[in-house]
Amino acid sequence: MDFDDTLPVVQRKSRRQNDPVKTLARRTHAQKWLIATALIGLYVLGILLFWQLGVVQQSTVIVLIGLIGLFLSLFFVIFKAKWHLQFEEKRLKLPIVSCAIASMLVICYLDPASHILFTPFCFIAIAYGMYRISRRSALIMAAVIVFAFACIAGMHYHNWHNPALLKLEMMHLLTLALALPAFISQTGKVQLLHRVLHRASRKIKNIQEDAQRDNLLGCFNRRYTVAALEEQKQLADENGTPLCLAVLDIDHFKKINDELGHLGGDEVLRTFSRLAQEHIRAGDIFGRYGGEEFLLVFPETSLLPALNTCERIRSQVESHHWDSVSQRRVSVSIGVTQYIPGESVLELFSRTDTAMYMAKEGGRNQVVVEEPVPAADKAVPEEE
């Protein structure tokens, strides 16, 4: 039989892809650009207000906008071209923070009135990269900032010979020299806490994934698969999307187990599980129900594409080279059906299991479809 898998099927994501934690992680890339742009915007707003008050020159505003455009374009090209992947720290937080602080130092040199903005926004810039910048790098950056600020103060005094300005800038310099190392020391504790929480989160995630998996076969276990089926049934009821279920049972597995022993039987199960998972589509949920019986859930899938996938699995199992584990041919009988809106999970499973037993009784090594018949169509019309 020739099966057509080109029917329009709703594009869907796998259960893992629907994980809200991973969805959040995918969204943070755009969010980080938004946060960085917002912080830059706050600094620009401050400079514009100072310009309106007449304490900052218009040329300084133009230089600031030019620097922002230059560095944003530079980092956009770097990330777009994926050049950042060549570096150990792929988010380039240290270069980004360095460019931001360098731009603010240039503005400080052009207009001393901007010093009042430099100090708080310098701390904000360092805080922006504190999770990715090591304490050693941050301390070196702090030393460079203090030195650069001292040079700017010296150049201002050399240009204008203004003792009052020099005194004010020395006060700013002293504030930076005292506060920056203390701030970096405190952010180091936050970094440590972040690393501890990250490791704990990964351990919890691994434990959760292990709890969902069959330790022997690597596929989903019965509890997870049944829960996934319940979840997909609810989604089908809510959204009106199709849902299919298949029951797969390895033929003559008891004889295989008797011939090869439990270790050989386990190897057959592992190989079958691997073959099946290699030929299911993204979003299909494959799990072991018990013994040599497996369930395959097809979310948002109509009957014909589900049938096609089952036939691919059956054909692959039949043609696989099994000589290393068994001299007899290994095959699988599969029953598949489509969910009828309103029926229970037990009724859906019962119909699919019946189709699988029909495949067994019909000679095994085949896929049998149990056509979904709505309850209304099953009613026998009354005689007139």
mmCIF file of C-alpha atoms in Angstrom:
data_model
loop_
_atom_site.group_PDB
_atom_site.id
_atom_site.type_symbol
_atom_site.label_atom_id
_atom_site.label_comp_id
_atom_site.label_asym_id
_atom_site.label_seq_id
_atom_site.Cartn_x
_atom_site.Cartn_y
_atom_site.Cartn_z
ATOM 1 C CA MET A 1 0.000 0.000 0.000
ATOM 2 C CA ASP A 2 1.246 3.498 -0.842
ATOM 3 C CA PHE A 3 0.755 6.043 1.915
ATOM 4 C CA ASP A 4 0.676 9.790 1.315
ATOM 5 C CA ASP A 5 2.390 11.888 3.961
ATOM 6 C CA THR A 6 1.986 15.184 2.143
ATOM 7 C CA LEU A 7 -1.441 16.048 3.482
ATOM 8 C CA PRO A 8 -1.648 19.415 5.206
ATOM 9 C CA VAL A 9 -0.893 18.864 8.860
ATOM 10 C CA VAL A 10 -0.881 21.556 11.516
ATOM 11 C CA GLN A 11 2.717 22.487 12.351
ATOM 12 C CA ARG A 12 3.341 21.660 15.947
ATOM 13 C CA LYS A 13 6.074 21.637 18.532
ATOM 14 C CA SER A 14 7.219 18.682 20.537
ATOM 15 C CA ARG A 15 6.308 18.303 24.175
ATOM 16 C CA ARG A 16 9.798 19.362 25.153
ATOM 17 C CA GLN A 17 9.683 22.337 22.810
ATOM 18 C CA ASN A 18 6.483 23.399 24.558
ATOM 19 C CA ASP A 19 8.342 23.470 27.859
ATOM 20 C CA PRO A 20 7.690 27.011 29.246
ATOM 21 C CA VAL A 21 11.239 27.219 30.625
ATOM 22 C CA LYS A 22 12.726 26.580 27.188
ATOM 23 C CA THR A 23 10.231 28.910 25.552
ATOM 24 C CA LEU A 24 11.323 31.621 27.983
ATOM 25 C CA ALA A 25 14.959 30.928 27.150
ATOM 26 C CA ARG A 26 14.256 31.339 23.447
ATOM 27 C CA ARG A 27 12.540 34.657 24.064
ATOM 28 C CA THR A 28 15.319 36.171 26.174
ATOM 29 C CA HIS A 29 17.493 36.907 23.110
ATOM 30 C CA ALA A 30 15.092 39.624 21.959
ATOM 31 C CA GLN A 31 14.482 40.695 25.537
ATOM 32 C CA LYS A 32 18.191 41.262 26.132
ATOM 33 C CA TRP A 33 18.411 43.563 23.134
ATOM 34 C CA LEU A 34 15.352 45.392 24.449
ATOM 35 C CA ILE A 35 16.856 45.759 27.943
ATOM 36 C CA ALA A 36 20.184 46.997 26.600
ATOM 37 C CA THR A 37 18.421 49.478 24.307
ATOM 38 C CA ALA A 38 16.256 50.705 27.204
ATOM 39 C CA LEU A 39 19.310 51.318 29.415
ATOM 40 C CA ILE A 40 21.028 53.202 26.595
ATOM 41 C CA GLY A 41 17.829 55.178 26.079
ATOM 42 C CA LEU A 42 17.796 56.241 29.729
ATOM 43 C CA TYR A 43 21.316 57.606 29.466
ATOM 44 C CA VAL A 44 20.474 59.412 26.200
ATOM 45 C CA LEU A 45 17.379 60.858 27.868
ATOM 46 C CA GLY A 46 19.534 62.224 30.686
ATOM 47 C CA ILE A 47 21.955 63.836 28.228
ATOM 48 C CA LEU A 48 19.056 65.332 26.265
ATOM 49 C CA LEU A 49 17.591 66.818 29.439
ATOM 50 C CA PHE A 50 20.976 68.311 30.287
ATOM 51 C CA TRP A 51 21.124 69.719 26.761
ATOM 52 C CA GLN A 52 17.704 71.303 27.222
ATOM 53 C CA LEU A 53 18.933 72.850 30.471
ATOM 54 C CA GLY A 54 21.856 74.320 28.572
ATOM 55 C CA VAL A 55 24.642 72.517 30.436
ATOM 56 C CA VAL A 56 25.524 70.102 27.608
ATOM 57 C CA GLN A 57 26.412 71.153 24.072
ATOM 58 C CA GLN A 58 24.487 70.000 21.015
ATOM 59 C CA SER A 59 27.707 68.632 19.513
ATOM 60 C CA THR A 60 28.034 66.314 22.502
ATOM 61 C CA VAL A 61 24.561 64.914 21.839
ATOM 62 C CA ILE A 62 25.490 64.327 18.193
ATOM 63 C CA VAL A 63 28.708 62.525 19.181
ATOM 64 C CA LEU A 64 26.778 60.367 21.661
ATOM 65 C CA ILE A 65 24.211 59.338 19.050
ATOM 66 C CA GLY A 66 27.013 58.551 16.610
ATOM 67 C CA LEU A 67 28.815 56.348 19.149
ATOM 68 C CA ILE A 68 25.609 54.512 20.003
ATOM 69 C CA GLY A 69 24.831 53.899 16.337
ATOM 70 C CA LEU A 70 28.378 52.697 15.698
ATOM 71 C CA PHE A 71 28.525 50.209 18.554
ATOM 72 C CA LEU A 72 24.963 48.922 18.117
ATOM 73 C CA SER A 73 25.633 48.305 14.422
ATOM 74 C CA LEU A 74 28.931 46.621 15.238
ATOM 75 C CA PHE A 75 27.446 44.183 17.751
ATOM 76 C CA PHE A 76 24.387 43.558 15.577
ATOM 77 C CA VAL A 77 26.653 42.478 12.705
ATOM 78 C CA ILE A 78 28.761 40.320 15.046
ATOM 79 C CA PHE A 79 25.728 38.485 16.420
ATOM 80 C CA LYS A 80 24.006 38.254 13.046
ATOM 81 C CA ALA A 81 27.118 36.739 11.450
ATOM 82 C CA LYS A 82 27.528 34.452 14.511
ATOM 83 C CA TRP A 83 31.129 35.592 14.997
ATOM 84 C CA HIS A 84 30.458 35.658 18.747
ATOM 85 C CA LEU A 85 30.364 31.844 18.758
ATOM 86 C CA GLN A 86 34.147 31.820 18.287
ATOM 87 C CA PHE A 87 34.663 33.270 21.767
ATOM 88 C CA GLU A 88 34.496 31.471 25.081
ATOM 89 C CA GLU A 89 31.989 34.000 26.449
ATOM 90 C CA LYS A 90 29.506 33.958 23.594
ATOM 91 C CA ARG A 91 27.315 36.788 24.865
ATOM 92 C CA LEU A 92 30.244 39.237 24.729
ATOM 93 C CA LYS A 93 29.164 40.993 27.906
ATOM 94 C CA LEU A 94 32.676 42.303 28.662
ATOM 95 C CA PRO A 95 33.117 43.981 25.224
ATOM 96 C CA ILE A 96 29.581 45.391 25.382
ATOM 97 C CA VAL A 97 30.061 46.872 28.857
ATOM 98 C CA SER A 98 33.518 48.174 27.903
ATOM 99 C CA CYS A 99 32.128 49.971 24.840
ATOM 100 C CA ALA A 100 29.310 51.491 26.897
ATOM 101 C CA ILE A 101 31.677 52.811 29.559
ATOM 102 C CA ALA A 102 34.163 54.050 26.937
ATOM 103 C CA SER A 103 31.346 56.007 25.241
ATOM 104 C CA MET A 104 30.344 57.606 28.543
ATOM 105 C CA LEU A 105 33.975 58.540 29.248
ATOM 106 C CA VAL A 106 34.149 60.278 25.861
ATOM 107 C CA ILE A 107 31.027 62.251 26.768
ATOM 108 C CA CYS A 108 32.580 63.111 30.133
ATOM 109 C CA TYR A 109 35.609 64.517 28.354
ATOM 110 C CA LEU A 110 33.474 66.570 25.952
ATOM 111 C CA ASP A 111 31.162 67.960 28.652
ATOM 112 C CA PRO A 112 32.107 67.880 32.368
ATOM 113 C CA ALA A 113 28.439 68.348 33.302
ATOM 114 C CA SER A 114 27.798 64.765 32.211
ATOM 115 C CA HIS A 115 29.892 63.495 35.159
ATOM 116 C CA ILE A 116 26.778 63.435 37.279
ATOM 117 C CA LEU A 117 25.318 60.831 34.896
ATOM 118 C CA PHE A 118 28.524 58.849 34.482
ATOM 119 C CA THR A 119 28.791 57.510 38.040
ATOM 120 C CA PRO A 120 25.319 55.857 38.342
ATOM 121 C CA PHE A 121 25.278 54.598 34.743
ATOM 122 C CA CYS A 122 28.780 53.165 35.149
ATOM 123 C CA PHE A 123 27.427 50.976 37.953
ATOM 124 C CA ILE A 124 24.387 50.072 35.840
ATOM 125 C CA ALA A 125 26.649 49.014 32.951
ATOM 126 C CA ILE A 126 28.760 46.786 35.212
ATOM 127 C CA ALA A 127 25.619 45.286 36.771
ATOM 128 C CA TYR A 128 24.327 44.490 33.270
ATOM 129 C CA GLY A 129 27.263 42.148 32.674
ATOM 130 C CA MET A 130 27.888 40.895 36.194
ATOM 131 C CA TYR A 131 26.719 37.316 35.528
ATOM 132 C CA ARG A 132 29.191 36.875 32.664
ATOM 133 C CA ILE A 133 32.157 39.051 33.656
ATOM 134 C CA SER A 134 34.593 37.466 36.094
ATOM 135 C CA ARG A 135 35.549 39.308 39.257
ATOM 136 C CA ARG A 136 39.142 39.645 38.060
ATOM 137 C CA SER A 137 38.048 41.186 34.751
ATOM 138 C CA ALA A 138 35.655 43.506 36.557
ATOM 139 C CA LEU A 139 38.387 44.698 38.940
ATOM 140 C CA ILE A 140 40.723 45.377 36.006
ATOM 141 C CA MET A 141 37.903 47.284 34.321
ATOM 142 C CA ALA A 142 37.368 49.320 37.506
ATOM 143 C CA ALA A 143 41.055 50.228 37.624
ATOM 144 C CA VAL A 144 40.976 51.309 33.973
ATOM 145 C CA ILE A 145 37.845 53.407 34.613
ATOM 146 C CA VAL A 146 39.444 55.200 37.572
ATOM 147 C CA PHE A 147 42.645 55.808 35.591
ATOM 148 C CA ALA A 148 40.724 57.084 32.535
ATOM 149 C CA PHE A 149 38.611 59.371 34.700
ATOM 150 C CA ALA A 150 41.760 60.753 36.343
ATOM 151 C CA CYS A 151 43.242 61.422 32.875
ATOM 152 C CA ILE A 152 40.070 63.249 31.836
ATOM 153 C CA ALA A 153 40.227 65.400 34.975
ATOM 154 C CA GLY A 154 43.876 66.184 34.254
ATOM 155 C CA MET A 155 43.116 67.128 30.628
ATOM 156 C CA HIS A 156 40.243 69.353 31.742
ATOM 157 C CA TYR A 157 42.496 71.201 34.166
ATOM 158 C CA HIS A 158 45.203 71.491 31.508
ATOM 159 C CA ASN A 159 42.704 72.965 29.032
ATOM 160 C CA TRP A 160 40.757 75.301 31.312
ATOM 161 C CA HIS A 161 42.795 75.750 34.544
ATOM 162 C CA ASN A 162 39.599 75.656 36.571
ATOM 163 C CA PRO A 163 40.365 74.730 40.237
ATOM 164 C CA ALA A 164 36.643 74.403 41.095
ATOM 165 C CA LEU A 165 36.080 71.923 38.271
ATOM 166 C CA LEU A 166 39.211 70.029 39.244
ATOM 167 C CA LYS A 167 38.002 69.794 42.865
ATOM 168 C CA LEU A 168 34.593 68.502 41.739
ATOM 169 C CA GLU A 169 36.154 65.948 39.419
ATOM 170 C CA MET A 170 38.522 64.758 42.154
ATOM 171 C CA MET A 171 35.483 64.167 44.371
ATOM 172 C CA HIS A 172 33.910 62.086 41.582
ATOM 173 C CA LEU A 173 37.181 60.245 41.119
ATOM 174 C CA LEU A 174 37.413 59.447 44.845
ATOM 175 C CA THR A 175 33.826 58.180 44.804
ATOM 176 C CA LEU A 176 34.576 55.840 41.909
ATOM 177 C CA ALA A 177 37.840 54.625 43.443
ATOM 178 C CA LEU A 178 36.107 53.721 46.700
ATOM 179 C CA ALA A 179 32.734 52.466 45.476
ATOM 180 C CA LEU A 180 33.617 50.466 42.354
ATOM 181 C CA PRO A 181 35.751 47.773 44.087
ATOM 182 C CA ALA A 182 33.153 47.427 46.842
ATOM 183 C CA PHE A 183 30.355 47.088 44.281
ATOM 184 C CA ILE A 184 32.280 44.457 42.321
ATOM 185 C CA SER A 185 32.977 42.538 45.524
ATOM 186 C CA GLN A 186 29.261 42.398 46.295
ATOM 187 C CA THR A 187 28.314 41.393 42.753
ATOM 188 C CA GLY A 188 30.797 38.514 43.097
ATOM 189 C CA LYS A 189 28.520 37.058 45.776
ATOM 190 C CA VAL A 190 25.573 37.364 43.399
ATOM 191 C CA GLN A 191 27.597 35.541 40.728
ATOM 192 C CA LEU A 192 28.326 32.711 43.163
ATOM 193 C CA LEU A 193 24.643 32.427 44.096
ATOM 194 C CA HIS A 194 23.713 32.462 40.396
ATOM 195 C CA ARG A 195 26.128 29.611 39.636
ATOM 196 C CA VAL A 196 24.836 27.559 42.569
ATOM 197 C CA LEU A 197 21.217 28.059 41.493
ATOM 198 C CA HIS A 198 22.106 27.249 37.873
ATOM 199 C CA ARG A 199 23.755 23.957 38.868
ATOM 200 C CA ALA A 200 20.816 23.082 41.117
ATOM 201 C CA SER A 201 18.376 23.880 38.297
ATOM 202 C CA ARG A 202 20.261 21.602 35.901
ATOM 203 C CA LYS A 203 20.272 18.766 38.435
ATOM 204 C CA ILE A 204 16.523 19.135 38.978
ATOM 205 C CA LYS A 205 15.988 19.179 35.214
ATOM 206 C CA ASN A 206 18.051 15.995 34.809
ATOM 207 C CA ILE A 207 16.082 14.318 37.590
ATOM 208 C CA GLN A 208 12.804 15.310 35.926
ATOM 209 C CA GLU A 209 13.972 13.981 32.552
ATOM 210 C CA ASP A 210 15.152 10.723 34.130
ATOM 211 C CA ALA A 211 11.755 10.344 35.786
ATOM 212 C CA GLN A 212 10.105 10.600 32.360
ATOM 213 C CA ARG A 213 12.326 8.041 30.664
ATOM 214 C CA ASP A 214 12.469 4.256 30.592
ATOM 215 C CA ASN A 215 15.958 3.575 31.945
ATOM 216 C CA LEU A 216 16.430 0.471 29.777
ATOM 217 C CA LEU A 217 15.193 1.771 26.429
ATOM 218 C CA GLY A 218 15.638 5.541 26.554
ATOM 219 C CA CYS A 219 12.095 6.228 25.366
ATOM 220 C CA PHE A 220 9.375 7.748 27.527
ATOM 221 C CA ASN A 221 7.991 5.570 30.300
ATOM 222 C CA ARG A 222 4.378 4.532 30.833
ATOM 223 C CA ARG A 223 3.513 7.255 33.349
ATOM 224 C CA TYR A 224 4.770 10.061 31.127
ATOM 225 C CA THR A 225 3.216 8.660 27.938
ATOM 226 C CA VAL A 226 -0.213 8.198 29.515
ATOM 227 C CA ALA A 227 -0.019 11.696 31.016
ATOM 228 C CA ALA A 228 0.955 13.079 27.602
ATOM 229 C CA LEU A 229 -2.003 11.270 26.014
ATOM 230 C CA GLU A 230 -4.360 12.793 28.605
ATOM 231 C CA GLU A 231 -2.895 16.218 27.929
ATOM 232 C CA GLN A 232 -3.207 15.890 24.150
ATOM 233 C CA LYS A 233 -6.800 14.680 24.519
ATOM 234 C CA GLN A 234 -7.644 17.847 26.452
ATOM 235 C CA LEU A 235 -5.956 19.986 23.793
ATOM 236 C CA ALA A 236 -7.865 18.156 21.069
ATOM 237 C CA ASP A 237 -11.146 18.810 22.896
ATOM 238 C CA GLU A 238 -10.309 22.482 23.455
ATOM 239 C CA ASN A 239 -8.886 23.295 20.025
ATOM 240 C CA GLY A 240 -10.710 20.832 17.813
ATOM 241 C CA THR A 241 -7.436 19.459 16.452
ATOM 242 C CA PRO A 242 -7.084 15.808 15.401
ATOM 243 C CA LEU A 243 -5.304 13.282 17.603
ATOM 244 C CA CYS A 244 -4.183 9.750 16.785
ATOM 245 C CA LEU A 245 -2.878 6.886 18.877
ATOM 246 C CA ALA A 246 -0.976 3.733 17.909
ATOM 247 C CA VAL A 247 -0.248 0.596 19.921
ATOM 248 C CA LEU A 248 2.868 -1.312 18.821
ATOM 249 C CA ASP A 249 3.612 -4.855 19.941
ATOM 250 C CA ILE A 250 6.699 -6.880 18.977
ATOM 251 C CA ASP A 251 5.647 -10.190 17.430
ATOM 252 C CA HIS A 252 6.554 -13.475 19.152
ATOM 253 C CA PHE A 253 8.597 -11.638 21.767
ATOM 254 C CA LYS A 254 8.179 -14.444 24.314
ATOM 255 C CA LYS A 255 9.915 -16.859 21.920
ATOM 256 C CA ILE A 256 12.681 -14.309 21.315
ATOM 257 C CA ASN A 257 13.116 -13.933 25.057
ATOM 258 C CA ASP A 258 13.204 -17.718 25.555
ATOM 259 C CA GLU A 259 15.812 -18.154 22.802
ATOM 260 C CA LEU A 260 18.106 -15.269 23.724
ATOM 261 C CA GLY A 261 17.472 -14.894 27.413
ATOM 262 C CA HIS A 262 16.514 -11.671 29.147
ATOM 263 C CA LEU A 263 19.679 -9.844 28.099
ATOM 264 C CA GLY A 264 19.111 -10.677 24.434
ATOM 265 C CA GLY A 265 15.452 -9.743 24.752
ATOM 266 C CA ASP A 266 16.435 -6.421 26.292
ATOM 267 C CA GLU A 267 18.752 -5.784 23.340
ATOM 268 C CA VAL A 268 15.868 -6.429 20.924
ATOM 269 C CA LEU A 269 13.711 -3.968 22.863
ATOM 270 C CA ARG A 270 16.473 -1.341 22.841
ATOM 271 C CA THR A 271 17.023 -1.721 19.105
ATOM 272 C CA PHE A 272 13.299 -1.582 18.382
ATOM 273 C CA SER A 273 12.922 1.549 20.534
ATOM 274 C CA ARG A 274 15.803 3.226 18.703
ATOM 275 C CA LEU A 275 14.410 2.316 15.264
ATOM 276 C CA ALA A 276 10.950 3.592 16.146
ATOM 277 C CA GLN A 277 12.229 6.886 17.536
ATOM 278 C CA GLU A 278 14.384 7.446 14.451
ATOM 279 C CA HIS A 279 11.319 7.278 12.209
ATOM 280 C CA ILE A 280 8.740 9.244 14.163
ATOM 281 C CA ARG A 281 8.170 12.900 13.418
ATOM 282 C CA ALA A 282 8.869 15.944 15.555
ATOM 283 C CA GLY A 283 6.179 16.172 18.201
ATOM 284 C CA ASP A 284 5.187 12.489 18.197
ATOM 285 C CA ILE A 285 5.402 10.928 21.659
ATOM 286 C CA PHE A 286 6.780 7.397 21.814
ATOM 287 C CA GLY A 287 6.825 5.447 25.070
ATOM 288 C CA ARG A 288 6.883 1.973 26.524
ATOM 289 C CA TYR A 289 3.530 0.885 27.928
ATOM 290 C CA GLY A 290 4.722 -2.396 29.363
ATOM 291 C CA GLY A 291 6.737 -5.451 28.348
ATOM 292 C CA GLU A 292 7.052 -5.447 24.553
ATOM 293 C CA GLU A 293 4.073 -3.106 24.068
ATOM 294 C CA PHE A 294 4.560 0.557 23.150
ATOM 295 C CA LEU A 295 2.341 3.597 22.633
ATOM 296 C CA LEU A 296 2.802 6.261 19.972
ATOM 297 C CA VAL A 297 0.814 9.485 20.374
ATOM 298 C CA PHE A 298 0.327 11.733 17.334
ATOM 299 C CA PRO A 299 -0.698 15.234 18.497
ATOM 300 C CA GLU A 300 -2.512 17.429 15.978
ATOM 301 C CA THR A 301 -2.293 14.684 13.347
ATOM 302 C CA SER A 302 -4.986 13.143 11.175
ATOM 303 C CA LEU A 303 -5.238 9.426 10.533
ATOM 304 C CA LEU A 304 -3.463 9.144 7.184
ATOM 305 C CA PRO A 305 -0.141 10.763 8.227
ATOM 306 C CA ALA A 306 -0.217 8.710 11.461
ATOM 307 C CA LEU A 307 -0.768 5.550 9.418
ATOM 308 C CA ASN A 308 2.145 6.502 7.184
ATOM 309 C CA THR A 309 4.483 6.873 10.172
ATOM 310 C CA CYS A 310 3.376 3.501 11.566
ATOM 311 C CA GLU A 311 4.015 1.840 8.215
ATOM 312 C CA ARG A 312 7.513 3.359 8.094
ATOM 313 C CA ILE A 313 8.280 1.904 11.513
ATOM 314 C CA ARG A 314 6.880 -1.517 10.583
ATOM 315 C CA SER A 315 8.882 -1.599 7.353
ATOM 316 C CA GLN A 316 12.090 -0.506 9.053
ATOM 317 C CA VAL A 317 11.755 -3.137 11.785
ATOM 318 C CA GLU A 318 11.096 -5.838 9.178
ATOM 319 C CA SER A 319 14.089 -4.891 7.019
ATOM 320 C CA HIS A 320 16.530 -4.272 9.863
ATOM 321 C CA HIS A 321 19.540 -6.588 10.135
ATOM 322 C CA TRP A 322 18.800 -8.470 13.386
ATOM 323 C CA ASP A 323 21.363 -11.281 13.080
ATOM 324 C CA SER A 324 23.478 -9.855 15.886
ATOM 325 C CA VAL A 325 20.643 -10.365 18.372
ATOM 326 C CA SER A 326 18.300 -12.952 16.908
ATOM 327 C CA GLN A 327 18.288 -15.545 14.129
ATOM 328 C CA ARG A 328 14.539 -15.195 13.692
ATOM 329 C CA ARG A 329 12.968 -12.277 11.898
ATOM 330 C CA VAL A 330 11.740 -9.541 14.232
ATOM 331 C CA SER A 331 8.520 -7.804 13.274
ATOM 332 C CA VAL A 332 5.896 -5.609 14.888
ATOM 333 C CA SER A 333 2.110 -5.488 14.793
ATOM 334 C CA ILE A 334 0.569 -2.044 15.012
ATOM 335 C CA GLY A 335 -2.930 -0.776 15.595
ATOM 336 C CA VAL A 336 -3.742 2.863 14.980
ATOM 337 C CA THR A 337 -6.876 4.964 15.259
ATOM 338 C CA GLN A 338 -8.022 8.560 15.532
ATOM 339 C CA TYR A 339 -9.542 10.144 18.604
ATOM 340 C CA ILE A 340 -13.298 10.671 18.525
ATOM 341 C CA PRO A 341 -14.213 13.917 20.327
ATOM 342 C CA GLY A 342 -15.878 13.202 23.619
ATOM 343 C CA GLU A 343 -14.578 9.675 24.181
ATOM 344 C CA SER A 344 -12.375 8.847 27.154
ATOM 345 C CA VAL A 345 -8.701 7.960 27.008
ATOM 346 C CA LEU A 346 -9.644 4.426 28.033
ATOM 347 C CA GLU A 347 -12.055 4.131 25.097
ATOM 348 C CA LEU A 348 -9.436 5.490 22.698
ATOM 349 C CA PHE A 349 -6.840 3.044 23.982
ATOM 350 C CA SER A 350 -9.319 0.153 23.846
ATOM 351 C CA ARG A 351 -10.112 0.793 20.182
ATOM 352 C CA THR A 352 -6.413 1.111 19.324
ATOM 353 C CA ASP A 353 -5.565 -2.044 21.270
ATOM 354 C CA THR A 354 -8.316 -3.901 19.418
ATOM 355 C CA ALA A 355 -6.798 -2.817 16.098
ATOM 356 C CA MET A 356 -3.404 -4.110 17.258
ATOM 357 C CA TYR A 357 -4.901 -7.511 18.137
ATOM 358 C CA MET A 358 -6.571 -7.621 14.730
ATOM 359 C CA ALA A 359 -3.100 -7.124 13.247
ATOM 360 C CA LYS A 360 -1.896 -10.087 15.338
ATOM 361 C CA GLU A 361 -4.791 -12.290 14.303
ATOM 362 C CA GLY A 362 -4.411 -11.261 10.663
ATOM 363 C CA GLY A 363 -0.907 -12.689 10.422
ATOM 364 C CA ARG A 364 1.224 -10.137 12.331
ATOM 365 C CA ASN A 365 3.797 -7.748 10.820
ATOM 366 C CA GLN A 366 1.141 -5.323 9.636
ATOM 367 C CA VAL A 367 -0.630 -2.091 10.482
ATOM 368 C CA VAL A 368 -4.361 -2.202 11.078
ATOM 369 C CA VAL A 369 -6.488 0.938 11.187
ATOM 370 C CA GLU A 370 -9.562 1.201 13.356
ATOM 371 C CA GLU A 371 -11.667 3.773 11.544
ATOM 372 C CA PRO A 372 -13.155 6.306 13.958
ATOM 373 C CA VAL A 373 -16.949 6.131 13.948
ATOM 374 C CA PRO A 374 -18.741 8.865 15.894
ATOM 375 C CA ALA A 375 -21.304 7.645 18.409
ATOM 376 C CA ALA A 376 -24.118 9.264 16.443
ATOM 377 C CA ASP A 377 -23.285 7.155 13.396
ATOM 378 C CA LYS A 378 -23.344 3.970 15.447
ATOM 379 C CA ALA A 379 -26.972 4.421 16.471
ATOM 380 C CA VAL A 380 -29.358 2.091 14.681
ATOM 381 C CA PRO A 381 -32.294 3.998 13.154
ATOM 382 C CA GLU A 382 -35.656 3.061 14.532
ATOM 383 C CA GLU A 383 -37.983 1.110 12.270
ATOM 384 C CA GLU A 384 -40.953 3.022 11.015
#
